[in-house]
PDB file of C-alpha atoms in Angstrom:
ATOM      1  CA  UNK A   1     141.081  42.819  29.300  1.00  0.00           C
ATOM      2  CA  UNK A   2     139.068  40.011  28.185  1.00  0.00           C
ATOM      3  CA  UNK A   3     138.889  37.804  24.694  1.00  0.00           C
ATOM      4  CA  UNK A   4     135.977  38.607  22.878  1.00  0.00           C
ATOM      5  CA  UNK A   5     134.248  37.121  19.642  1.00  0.00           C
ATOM      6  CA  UNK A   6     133.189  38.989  16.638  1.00  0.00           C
ATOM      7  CA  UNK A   7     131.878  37.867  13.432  1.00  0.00           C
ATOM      8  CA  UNK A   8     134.174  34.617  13.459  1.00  0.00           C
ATOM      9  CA  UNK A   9     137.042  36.024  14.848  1.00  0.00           C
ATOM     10  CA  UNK A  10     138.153  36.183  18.677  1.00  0.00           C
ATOM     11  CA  UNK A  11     140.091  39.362  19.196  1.00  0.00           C
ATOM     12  CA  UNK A  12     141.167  41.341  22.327  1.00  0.00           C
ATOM     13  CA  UNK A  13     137.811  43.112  23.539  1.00  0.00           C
ATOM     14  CA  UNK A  14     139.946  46.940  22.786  1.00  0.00           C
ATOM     15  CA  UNK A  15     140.104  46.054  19.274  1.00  0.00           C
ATOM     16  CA  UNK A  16     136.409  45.056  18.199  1.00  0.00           C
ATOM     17  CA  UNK A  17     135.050  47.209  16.214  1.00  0.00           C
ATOM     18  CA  UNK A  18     131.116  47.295  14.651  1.00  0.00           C
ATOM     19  CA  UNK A  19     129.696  49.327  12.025  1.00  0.00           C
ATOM     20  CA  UNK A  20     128.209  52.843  13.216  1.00  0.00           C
ATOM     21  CA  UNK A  21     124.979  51.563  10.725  1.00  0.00           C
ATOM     22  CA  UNK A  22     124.907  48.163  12.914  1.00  0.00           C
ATOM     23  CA  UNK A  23     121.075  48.093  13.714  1.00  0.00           C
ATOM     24  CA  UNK A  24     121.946  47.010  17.161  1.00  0.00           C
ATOM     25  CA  UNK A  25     123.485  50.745  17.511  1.00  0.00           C
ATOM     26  CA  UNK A  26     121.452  52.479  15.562  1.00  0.00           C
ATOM     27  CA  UNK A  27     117.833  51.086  16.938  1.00  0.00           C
ATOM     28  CA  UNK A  28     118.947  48.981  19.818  1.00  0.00           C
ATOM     29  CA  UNK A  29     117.766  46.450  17.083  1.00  0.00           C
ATOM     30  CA  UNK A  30     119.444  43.201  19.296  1.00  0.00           C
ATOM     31  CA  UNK A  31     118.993  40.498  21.220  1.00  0.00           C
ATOM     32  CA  UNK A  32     121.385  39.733  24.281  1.00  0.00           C
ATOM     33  CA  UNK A  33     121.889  36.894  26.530  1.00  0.00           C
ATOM     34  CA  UNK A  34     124.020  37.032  30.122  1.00  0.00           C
ATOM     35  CA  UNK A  35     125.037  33.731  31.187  1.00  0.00           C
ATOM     36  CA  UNK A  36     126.946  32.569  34.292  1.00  0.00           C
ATOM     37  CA  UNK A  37     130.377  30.793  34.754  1.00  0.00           C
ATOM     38  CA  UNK A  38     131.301  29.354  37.644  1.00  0.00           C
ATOM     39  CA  UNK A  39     134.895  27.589  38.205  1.00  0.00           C
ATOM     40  CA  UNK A  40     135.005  27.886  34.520  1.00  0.00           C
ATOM     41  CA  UNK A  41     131.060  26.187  34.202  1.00  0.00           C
ATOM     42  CA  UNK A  42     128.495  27.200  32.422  1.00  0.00           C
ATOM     43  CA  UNK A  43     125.144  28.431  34.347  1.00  0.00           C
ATOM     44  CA  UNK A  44     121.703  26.722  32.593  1.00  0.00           C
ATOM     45  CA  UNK A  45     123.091  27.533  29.137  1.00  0.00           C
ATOM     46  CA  UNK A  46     120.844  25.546  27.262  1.00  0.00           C
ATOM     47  CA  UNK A  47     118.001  27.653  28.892  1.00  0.00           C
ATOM     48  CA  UNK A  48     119.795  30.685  28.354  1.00  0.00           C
ATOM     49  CA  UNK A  49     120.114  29.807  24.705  1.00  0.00           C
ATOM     50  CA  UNK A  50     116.470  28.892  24.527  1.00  0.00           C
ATOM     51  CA  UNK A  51     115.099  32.414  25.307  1.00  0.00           C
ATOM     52  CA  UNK A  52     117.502  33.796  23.325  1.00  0.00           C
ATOM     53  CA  UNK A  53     115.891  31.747  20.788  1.00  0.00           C
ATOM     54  CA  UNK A  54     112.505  32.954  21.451  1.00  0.00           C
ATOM     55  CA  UNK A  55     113.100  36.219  21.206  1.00  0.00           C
ATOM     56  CA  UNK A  56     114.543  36.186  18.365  1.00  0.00           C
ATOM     57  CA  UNK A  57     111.248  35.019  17.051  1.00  0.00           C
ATOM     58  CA  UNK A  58     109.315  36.923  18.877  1.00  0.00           C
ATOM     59  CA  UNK A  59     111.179  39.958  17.415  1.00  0.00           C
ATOM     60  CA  UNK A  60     110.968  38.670  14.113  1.00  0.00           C
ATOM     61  CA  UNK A  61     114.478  37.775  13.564  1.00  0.00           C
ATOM     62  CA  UNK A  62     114.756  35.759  10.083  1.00  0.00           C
ATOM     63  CA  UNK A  63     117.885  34.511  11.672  1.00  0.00           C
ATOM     64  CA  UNK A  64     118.533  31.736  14.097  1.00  0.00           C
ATOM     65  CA  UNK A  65     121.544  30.683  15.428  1.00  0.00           C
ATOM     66  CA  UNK A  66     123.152  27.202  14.917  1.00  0.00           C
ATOM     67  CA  UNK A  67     122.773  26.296  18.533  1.00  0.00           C
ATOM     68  CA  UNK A  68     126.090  24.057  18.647  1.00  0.00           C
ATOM     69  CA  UNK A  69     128.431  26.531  16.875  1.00  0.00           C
ATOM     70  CA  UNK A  70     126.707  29.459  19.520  1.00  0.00           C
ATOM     71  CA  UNK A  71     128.022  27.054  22.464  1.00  0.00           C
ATOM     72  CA  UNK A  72     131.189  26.350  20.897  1.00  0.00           C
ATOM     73  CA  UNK A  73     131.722  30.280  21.211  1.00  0.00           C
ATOM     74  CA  UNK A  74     131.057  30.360  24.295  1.00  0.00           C
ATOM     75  CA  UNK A  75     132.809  27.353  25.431  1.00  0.00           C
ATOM     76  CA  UNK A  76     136.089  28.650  23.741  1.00  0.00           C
ATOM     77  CA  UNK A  77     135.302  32.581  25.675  1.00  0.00           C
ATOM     78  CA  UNK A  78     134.930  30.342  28.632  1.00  0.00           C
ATOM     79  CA  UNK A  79     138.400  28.431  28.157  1.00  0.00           C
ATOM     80  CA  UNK A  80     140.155  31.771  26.732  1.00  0.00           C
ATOM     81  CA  UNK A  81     138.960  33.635  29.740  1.00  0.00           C
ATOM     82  CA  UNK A  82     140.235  31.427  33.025  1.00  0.00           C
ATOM     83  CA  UNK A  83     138.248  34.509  35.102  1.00  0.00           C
ATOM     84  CA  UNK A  84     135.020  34.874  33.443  1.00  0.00           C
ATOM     85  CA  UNK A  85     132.274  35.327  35.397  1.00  0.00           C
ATOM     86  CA  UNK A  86     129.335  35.933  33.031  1.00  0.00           C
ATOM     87  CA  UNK A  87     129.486  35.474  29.264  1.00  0.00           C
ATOM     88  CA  UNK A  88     127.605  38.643  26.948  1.00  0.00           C
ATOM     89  CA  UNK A  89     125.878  37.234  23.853  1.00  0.00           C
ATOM     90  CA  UNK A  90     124.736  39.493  21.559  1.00  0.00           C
ATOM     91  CA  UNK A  91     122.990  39.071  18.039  1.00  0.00           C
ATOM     92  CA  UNK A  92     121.649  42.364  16.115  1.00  0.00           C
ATOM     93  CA  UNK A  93     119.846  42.186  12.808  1.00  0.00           C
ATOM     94  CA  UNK A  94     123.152  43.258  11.068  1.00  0.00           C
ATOM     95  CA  UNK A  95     124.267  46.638   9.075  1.00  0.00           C
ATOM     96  CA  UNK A  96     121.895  48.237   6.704  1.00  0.00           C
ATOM     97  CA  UNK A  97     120.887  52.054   5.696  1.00  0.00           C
ATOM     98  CA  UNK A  98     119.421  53.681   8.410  1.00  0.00           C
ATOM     99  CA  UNK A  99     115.342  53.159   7.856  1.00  0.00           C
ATOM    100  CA  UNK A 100     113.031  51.154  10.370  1.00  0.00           C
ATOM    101  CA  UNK A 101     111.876  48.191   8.058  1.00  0.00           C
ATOM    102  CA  UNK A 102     114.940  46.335   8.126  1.00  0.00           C
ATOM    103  CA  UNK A 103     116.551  45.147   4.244  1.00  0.00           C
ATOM    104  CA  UNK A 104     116.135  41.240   3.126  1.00  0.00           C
ATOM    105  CA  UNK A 105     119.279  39.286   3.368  1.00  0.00           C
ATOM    106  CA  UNK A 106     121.068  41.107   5.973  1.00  0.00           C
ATOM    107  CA  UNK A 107     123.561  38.974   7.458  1.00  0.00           C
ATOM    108  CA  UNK A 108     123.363  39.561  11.888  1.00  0.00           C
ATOM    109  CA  UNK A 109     126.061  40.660  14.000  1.00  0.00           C
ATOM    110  CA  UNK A 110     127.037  37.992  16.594  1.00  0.00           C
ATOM    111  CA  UNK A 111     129.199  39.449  19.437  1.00  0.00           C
ATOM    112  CA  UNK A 112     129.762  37.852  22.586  1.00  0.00           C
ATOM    113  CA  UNK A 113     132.671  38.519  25.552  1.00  0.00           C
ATOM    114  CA  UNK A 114     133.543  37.949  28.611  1.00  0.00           C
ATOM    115  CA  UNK A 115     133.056  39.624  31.947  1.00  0.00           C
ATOM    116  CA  UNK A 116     136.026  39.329  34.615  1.00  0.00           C
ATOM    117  CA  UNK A 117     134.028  41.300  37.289  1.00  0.00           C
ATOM    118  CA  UNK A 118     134.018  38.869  40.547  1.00  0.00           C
ATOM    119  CA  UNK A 119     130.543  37.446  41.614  1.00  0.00           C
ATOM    120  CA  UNK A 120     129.593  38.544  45.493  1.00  0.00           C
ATOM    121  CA  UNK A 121     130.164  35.618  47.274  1.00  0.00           C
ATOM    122  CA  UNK A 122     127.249  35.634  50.118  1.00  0.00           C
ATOM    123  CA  UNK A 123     123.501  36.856  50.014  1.00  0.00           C
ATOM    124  CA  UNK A 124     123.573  40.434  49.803  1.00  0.00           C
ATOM    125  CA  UNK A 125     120.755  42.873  51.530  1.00  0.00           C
ATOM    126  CA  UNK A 126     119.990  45.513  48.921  1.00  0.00           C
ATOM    127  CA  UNK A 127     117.974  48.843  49.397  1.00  0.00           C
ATOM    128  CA  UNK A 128     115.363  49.399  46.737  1.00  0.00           C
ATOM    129  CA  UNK A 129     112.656  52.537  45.560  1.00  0.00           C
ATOM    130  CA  UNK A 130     109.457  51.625  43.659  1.00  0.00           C
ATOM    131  CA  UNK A 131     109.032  53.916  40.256  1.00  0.00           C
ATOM    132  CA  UNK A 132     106.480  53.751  37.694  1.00  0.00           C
ATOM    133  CA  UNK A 133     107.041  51.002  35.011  1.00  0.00           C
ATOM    134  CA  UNK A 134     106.762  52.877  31.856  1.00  0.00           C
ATOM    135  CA  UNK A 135     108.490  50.509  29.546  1.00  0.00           C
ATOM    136  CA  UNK A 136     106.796  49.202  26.322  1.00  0.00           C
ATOM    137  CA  UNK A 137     104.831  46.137  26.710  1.00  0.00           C
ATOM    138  CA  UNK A 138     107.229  43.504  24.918  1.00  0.00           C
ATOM    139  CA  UNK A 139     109.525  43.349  28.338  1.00  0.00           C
ATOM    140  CA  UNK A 140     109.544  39.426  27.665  1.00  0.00           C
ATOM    141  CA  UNK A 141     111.846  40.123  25.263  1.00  0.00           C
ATOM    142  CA  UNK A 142     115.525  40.258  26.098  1.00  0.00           C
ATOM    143  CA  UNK A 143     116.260  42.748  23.755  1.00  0.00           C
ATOM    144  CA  UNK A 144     119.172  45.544  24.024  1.00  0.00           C
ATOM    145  CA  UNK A 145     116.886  48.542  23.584  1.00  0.00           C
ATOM    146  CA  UNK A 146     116.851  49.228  27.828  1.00  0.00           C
ATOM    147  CA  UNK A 147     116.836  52.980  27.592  1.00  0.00           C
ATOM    148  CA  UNK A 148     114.173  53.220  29.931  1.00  0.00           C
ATOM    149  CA  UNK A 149     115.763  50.734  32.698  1.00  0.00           C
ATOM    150  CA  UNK A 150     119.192  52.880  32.394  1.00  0.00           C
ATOM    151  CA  UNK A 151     117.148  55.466  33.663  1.00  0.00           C
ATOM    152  CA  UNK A 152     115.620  53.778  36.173  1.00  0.00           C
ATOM    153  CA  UNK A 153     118.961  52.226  37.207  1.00  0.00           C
ATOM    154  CA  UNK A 154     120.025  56.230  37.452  1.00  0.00           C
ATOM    155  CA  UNK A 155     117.154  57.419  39.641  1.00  0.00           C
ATOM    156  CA  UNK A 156     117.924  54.353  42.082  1.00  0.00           C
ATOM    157  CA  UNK A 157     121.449  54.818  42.111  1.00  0.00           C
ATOM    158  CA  UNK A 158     120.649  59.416  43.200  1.00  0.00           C
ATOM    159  CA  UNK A 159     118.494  57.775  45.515  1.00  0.00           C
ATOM    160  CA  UNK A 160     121.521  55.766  46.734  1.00  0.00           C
ATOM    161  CA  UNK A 161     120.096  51.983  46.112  1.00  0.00           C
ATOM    162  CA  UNK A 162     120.981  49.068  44.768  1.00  0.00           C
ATOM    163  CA  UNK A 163     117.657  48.716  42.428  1.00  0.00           C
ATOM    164  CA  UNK A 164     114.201  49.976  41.026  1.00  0.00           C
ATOM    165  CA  UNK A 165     110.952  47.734  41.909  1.00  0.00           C
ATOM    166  CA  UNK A 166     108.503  48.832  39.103  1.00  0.00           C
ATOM    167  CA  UNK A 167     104.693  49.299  39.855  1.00  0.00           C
ATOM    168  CA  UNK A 168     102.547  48.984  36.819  1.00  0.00           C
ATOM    169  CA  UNK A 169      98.137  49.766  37.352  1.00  0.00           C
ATOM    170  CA  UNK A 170      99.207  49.213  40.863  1.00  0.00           C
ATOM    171  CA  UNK A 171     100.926  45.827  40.359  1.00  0.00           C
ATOM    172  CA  UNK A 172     105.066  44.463  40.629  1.00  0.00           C
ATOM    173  CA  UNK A 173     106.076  43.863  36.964  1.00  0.00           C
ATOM    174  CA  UNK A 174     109.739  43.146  38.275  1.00  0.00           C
ATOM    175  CA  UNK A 175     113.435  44.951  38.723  1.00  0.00           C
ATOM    176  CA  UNK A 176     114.832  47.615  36.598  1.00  0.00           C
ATOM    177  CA  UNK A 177     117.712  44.237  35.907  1.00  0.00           C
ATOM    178  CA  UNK A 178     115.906  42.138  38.484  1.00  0.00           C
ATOM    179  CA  UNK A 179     113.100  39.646  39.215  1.00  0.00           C
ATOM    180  CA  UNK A 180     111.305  40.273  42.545  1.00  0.00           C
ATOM    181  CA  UNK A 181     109.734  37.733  44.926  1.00  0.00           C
ATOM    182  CA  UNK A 182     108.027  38.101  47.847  1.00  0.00           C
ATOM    183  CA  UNK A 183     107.383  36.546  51.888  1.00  0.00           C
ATOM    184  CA  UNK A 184     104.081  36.909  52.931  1.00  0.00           C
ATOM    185  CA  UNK A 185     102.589  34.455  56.085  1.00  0.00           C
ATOM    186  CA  UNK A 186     105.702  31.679  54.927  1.00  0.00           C
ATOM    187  CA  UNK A 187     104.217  31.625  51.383  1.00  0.00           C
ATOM    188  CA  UNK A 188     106.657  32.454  48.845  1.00  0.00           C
ATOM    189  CA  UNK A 189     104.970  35.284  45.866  1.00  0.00           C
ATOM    190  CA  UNK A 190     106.523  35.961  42.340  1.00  0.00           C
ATOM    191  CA  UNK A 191     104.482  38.345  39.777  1.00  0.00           C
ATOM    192  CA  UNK A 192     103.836  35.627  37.321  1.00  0.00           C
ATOM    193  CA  UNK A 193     105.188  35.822  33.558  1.00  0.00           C
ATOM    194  CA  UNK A 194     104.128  38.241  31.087  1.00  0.00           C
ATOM    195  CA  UNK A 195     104.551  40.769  28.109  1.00  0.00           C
ATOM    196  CA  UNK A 196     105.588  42.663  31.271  1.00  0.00           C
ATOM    197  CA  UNK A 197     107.656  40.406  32.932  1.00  0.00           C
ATOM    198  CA  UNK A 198     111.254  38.452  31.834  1.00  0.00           C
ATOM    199  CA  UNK A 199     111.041  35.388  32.443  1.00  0.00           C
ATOM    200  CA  UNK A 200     114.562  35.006  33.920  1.00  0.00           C
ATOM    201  CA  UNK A 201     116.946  31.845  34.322  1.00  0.00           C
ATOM    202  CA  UNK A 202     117.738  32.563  37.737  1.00  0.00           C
ATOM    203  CA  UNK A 203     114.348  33.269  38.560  1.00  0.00           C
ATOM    204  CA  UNK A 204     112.648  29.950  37.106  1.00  0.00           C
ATOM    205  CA  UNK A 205     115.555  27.714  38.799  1.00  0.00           C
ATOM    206  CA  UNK A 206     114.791  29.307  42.430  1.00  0.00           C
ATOM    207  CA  UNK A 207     111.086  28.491  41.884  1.00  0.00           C
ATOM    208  CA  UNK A 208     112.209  25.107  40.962  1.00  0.00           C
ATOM    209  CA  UNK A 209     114.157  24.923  43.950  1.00  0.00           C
ATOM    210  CA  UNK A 210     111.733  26.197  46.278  1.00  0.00           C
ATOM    211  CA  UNK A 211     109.327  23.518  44.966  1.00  0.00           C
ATOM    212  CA  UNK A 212     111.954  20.722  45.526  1.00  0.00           C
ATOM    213  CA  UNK A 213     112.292  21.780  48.927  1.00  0.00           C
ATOM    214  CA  UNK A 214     108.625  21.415  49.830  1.00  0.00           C
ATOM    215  CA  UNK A 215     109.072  23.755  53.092  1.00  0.00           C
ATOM    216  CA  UNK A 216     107.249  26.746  51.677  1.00  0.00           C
ATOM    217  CA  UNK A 217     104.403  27.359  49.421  1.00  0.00           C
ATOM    218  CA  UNK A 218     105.000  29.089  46.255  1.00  0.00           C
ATOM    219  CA  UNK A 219     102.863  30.803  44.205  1.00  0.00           C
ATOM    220  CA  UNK A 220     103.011  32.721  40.403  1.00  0.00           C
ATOM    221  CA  UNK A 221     100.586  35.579  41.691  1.00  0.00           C
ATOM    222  CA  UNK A 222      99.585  38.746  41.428  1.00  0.00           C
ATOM    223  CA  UNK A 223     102.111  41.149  43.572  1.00  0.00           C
ATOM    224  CA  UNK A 224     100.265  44.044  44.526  1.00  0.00           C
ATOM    225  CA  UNK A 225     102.072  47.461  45.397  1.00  0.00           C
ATOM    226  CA  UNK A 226     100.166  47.100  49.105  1.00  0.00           C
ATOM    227  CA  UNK A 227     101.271  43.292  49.406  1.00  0.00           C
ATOM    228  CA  UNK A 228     105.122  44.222  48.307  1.00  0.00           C
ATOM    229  CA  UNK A 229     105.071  47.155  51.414  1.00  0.00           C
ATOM    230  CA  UNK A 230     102.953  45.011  53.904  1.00  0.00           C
ATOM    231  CA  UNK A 231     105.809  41.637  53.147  1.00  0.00           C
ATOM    232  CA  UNK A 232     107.514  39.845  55.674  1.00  0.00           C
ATOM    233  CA  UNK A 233     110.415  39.061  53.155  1.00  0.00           C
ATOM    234  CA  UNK A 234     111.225  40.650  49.254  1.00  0.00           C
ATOM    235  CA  UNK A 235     114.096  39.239  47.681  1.00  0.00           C
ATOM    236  CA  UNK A 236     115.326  40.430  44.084  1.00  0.00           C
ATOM    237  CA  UNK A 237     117.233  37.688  41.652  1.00  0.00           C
ATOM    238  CA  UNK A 238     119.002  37.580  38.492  1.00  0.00           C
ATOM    239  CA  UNK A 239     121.668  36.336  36.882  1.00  0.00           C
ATOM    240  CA  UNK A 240     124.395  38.627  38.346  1.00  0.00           C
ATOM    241  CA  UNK A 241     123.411  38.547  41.885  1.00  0.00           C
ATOM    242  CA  UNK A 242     121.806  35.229  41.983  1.00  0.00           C
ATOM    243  CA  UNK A 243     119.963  36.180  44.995  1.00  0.00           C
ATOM    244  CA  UNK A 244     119.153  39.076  47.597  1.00  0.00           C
ATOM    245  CA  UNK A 245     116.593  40.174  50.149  1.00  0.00           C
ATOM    246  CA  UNK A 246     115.851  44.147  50.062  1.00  0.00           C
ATOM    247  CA  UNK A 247     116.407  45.269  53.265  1.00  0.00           C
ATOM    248  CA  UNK A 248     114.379  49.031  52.723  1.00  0.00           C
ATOM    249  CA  UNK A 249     111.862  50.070  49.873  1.00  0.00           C
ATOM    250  CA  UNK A 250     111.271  53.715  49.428  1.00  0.00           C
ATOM    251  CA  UNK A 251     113.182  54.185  52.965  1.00  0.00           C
ATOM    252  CA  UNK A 252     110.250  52.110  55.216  1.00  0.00           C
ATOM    253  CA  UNK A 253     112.509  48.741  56.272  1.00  0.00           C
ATOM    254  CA  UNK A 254     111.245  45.236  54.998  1.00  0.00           C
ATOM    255  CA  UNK A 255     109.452  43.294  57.521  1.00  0.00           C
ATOM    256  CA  UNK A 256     111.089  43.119  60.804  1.00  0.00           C
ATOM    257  CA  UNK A 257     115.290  43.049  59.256  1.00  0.00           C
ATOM    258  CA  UNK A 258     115.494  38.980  59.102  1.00  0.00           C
ATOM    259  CA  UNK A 259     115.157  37.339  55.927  1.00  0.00           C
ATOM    260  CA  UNK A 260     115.574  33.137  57.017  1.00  0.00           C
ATOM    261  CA  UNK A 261     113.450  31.879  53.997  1.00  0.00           C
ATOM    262  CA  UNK A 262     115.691  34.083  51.418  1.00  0.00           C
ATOM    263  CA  UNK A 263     119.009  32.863  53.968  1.00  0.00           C
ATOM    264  CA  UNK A 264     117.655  28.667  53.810  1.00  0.00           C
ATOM    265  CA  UNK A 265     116.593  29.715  49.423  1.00  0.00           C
ATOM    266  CA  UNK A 266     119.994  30.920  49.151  1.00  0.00           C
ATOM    267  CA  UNK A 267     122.027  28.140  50.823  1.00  0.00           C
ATOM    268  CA  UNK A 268     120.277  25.672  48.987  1.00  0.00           C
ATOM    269  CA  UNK A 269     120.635  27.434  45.855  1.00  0.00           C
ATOM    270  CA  UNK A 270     124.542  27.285  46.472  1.00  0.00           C
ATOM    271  CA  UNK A 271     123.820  23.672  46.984  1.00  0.00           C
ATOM    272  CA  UNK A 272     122.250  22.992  43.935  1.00  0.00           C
ATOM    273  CA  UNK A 273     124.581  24.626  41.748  1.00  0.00           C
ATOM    274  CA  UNK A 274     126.339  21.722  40.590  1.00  0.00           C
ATOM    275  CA  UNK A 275     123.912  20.082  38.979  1.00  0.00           C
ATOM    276  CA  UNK A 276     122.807  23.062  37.000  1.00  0.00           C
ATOM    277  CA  UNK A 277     125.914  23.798  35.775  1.00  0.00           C
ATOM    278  CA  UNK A 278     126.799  21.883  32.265  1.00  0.00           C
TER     279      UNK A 278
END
């Protein structure tokens, strides 16, 4: 069981405890950060820590975090947990009587642990189904309030998949957890950003990649529902999976079963790692 960090204190993760009038329980008032680890690295942190950042603001936080003494927590998870492969950051507004306009002066609940669960180590081909996205229109932010993609995750994991494209007036939004791309004629398709849309780490550092590599054209585009079935190629990414091509969506089979932009996208990606890491 992993070290965690509480309120100043690092403790065993079996013995944290939180108020049941934290706001982050009570309203899934939070905002939450995952970050990678690799070899005992840290994965784009400062990016990381910079949309955690913004939506904080964006949720109209009155708190923001002392951006060294946030890394130094992490750093010391990182060093107290030899096997982490993701770091959990979370900040809620803090403990107050239950009512929706949050109290002056509360002082936030900062929580962060480790995860020991082991990172795949190859591109994985992942099924998919397509639902309706009928989330609220702030999806930019990262906060904890994901009722509606835990059920989403459920319906894709009855219909034995690994994830949930969403279609919104007809449109990809993104994953239930997930960014989506797509392969169309050897140009390379992601829905671009929105109150919709995450804009996710993983995400932004493949389209960096892919424009490094200057073999494929990439465009922030529109993803239609009829482009996303029609696509020689759609590959989901995020922090936890890095990235994967969907093999099947809604049982038809993805292009003709090869995927050797999302195989060349991931071996450079494994490449580049190093100098991402901090």
């Amino acid at each position: 069981m992993s070290t965690c960090y509480l309120n100043g204190a690092y403790l065993p993760l079996t013995e944290a405890r939180i108020s049941a009038l934290d706001r982050g329980f009570i309203f899934g008032d939070a905002i939450y950060e995952v970050i990678p680890v690799y070899d005992g690295q840290l994965f784009a942190v400062d990016a990381h820590l910079e949309r955690l950042r913004q939506s904080l603001t964006s949720m109209g936080f009155d708190f923001q975090p002392d951006s060294d003494q946030l890394l130094g927590v992490i750093t010391e998870l990182v060093r107290l947990n030899a096997e982490a492969t993701t770091i959990y950051l979370q900040i809620s507004r803090g403990v107050a009587a239950r009512q929706h306009h949050p109290p002056a002066g509360l002082e936030p609940t900062i929580f962060s642990y480790a995860d020991l669960t082991a990172r795949p180590q190859s591109r994985v081909d992942a099924k998919a189904i397509t639902l309706d996205d009928f989330r609220w229109s702030r999806c930019d932010a990262k906060t904890t309030a994901l009722i509606a993609n835990v059920v989403m995750r459920q319906q894709a994991a009855r219909a034995n998949v690994n994830e949930a494209i969403l279609i919104r007036d007809g449109c990809v939004t993104e994953g239930a957890a997930t960014n989506v791309f797509v392969v169309f004629d050897q140009t390379v398709i992601t829905p671009p950003l929105s109150e919709f849309t995450l804009g996710g780490i993983t995400r932004q550092c493949i389209i960096e990649l892919i424009t490094n590599l200057d073999r494929y054209p990439l465009q922030e585009a529109v993803v239609t529902e009829e482009l996303l079935r029609k696509a020689d190629e759609v590959w989901l990414s995020s922090s936890s999976r890095e990235l994967s091509a969907v093999s099947e969506i809604d049982g038809q089979s993805v292009g003709n079963g090869d995927y050797p932009i999302a195989d060349d996208v991931y071996k450079n990606f494994q490449q580049a790692l190093a100098r991402w890491l901090s």
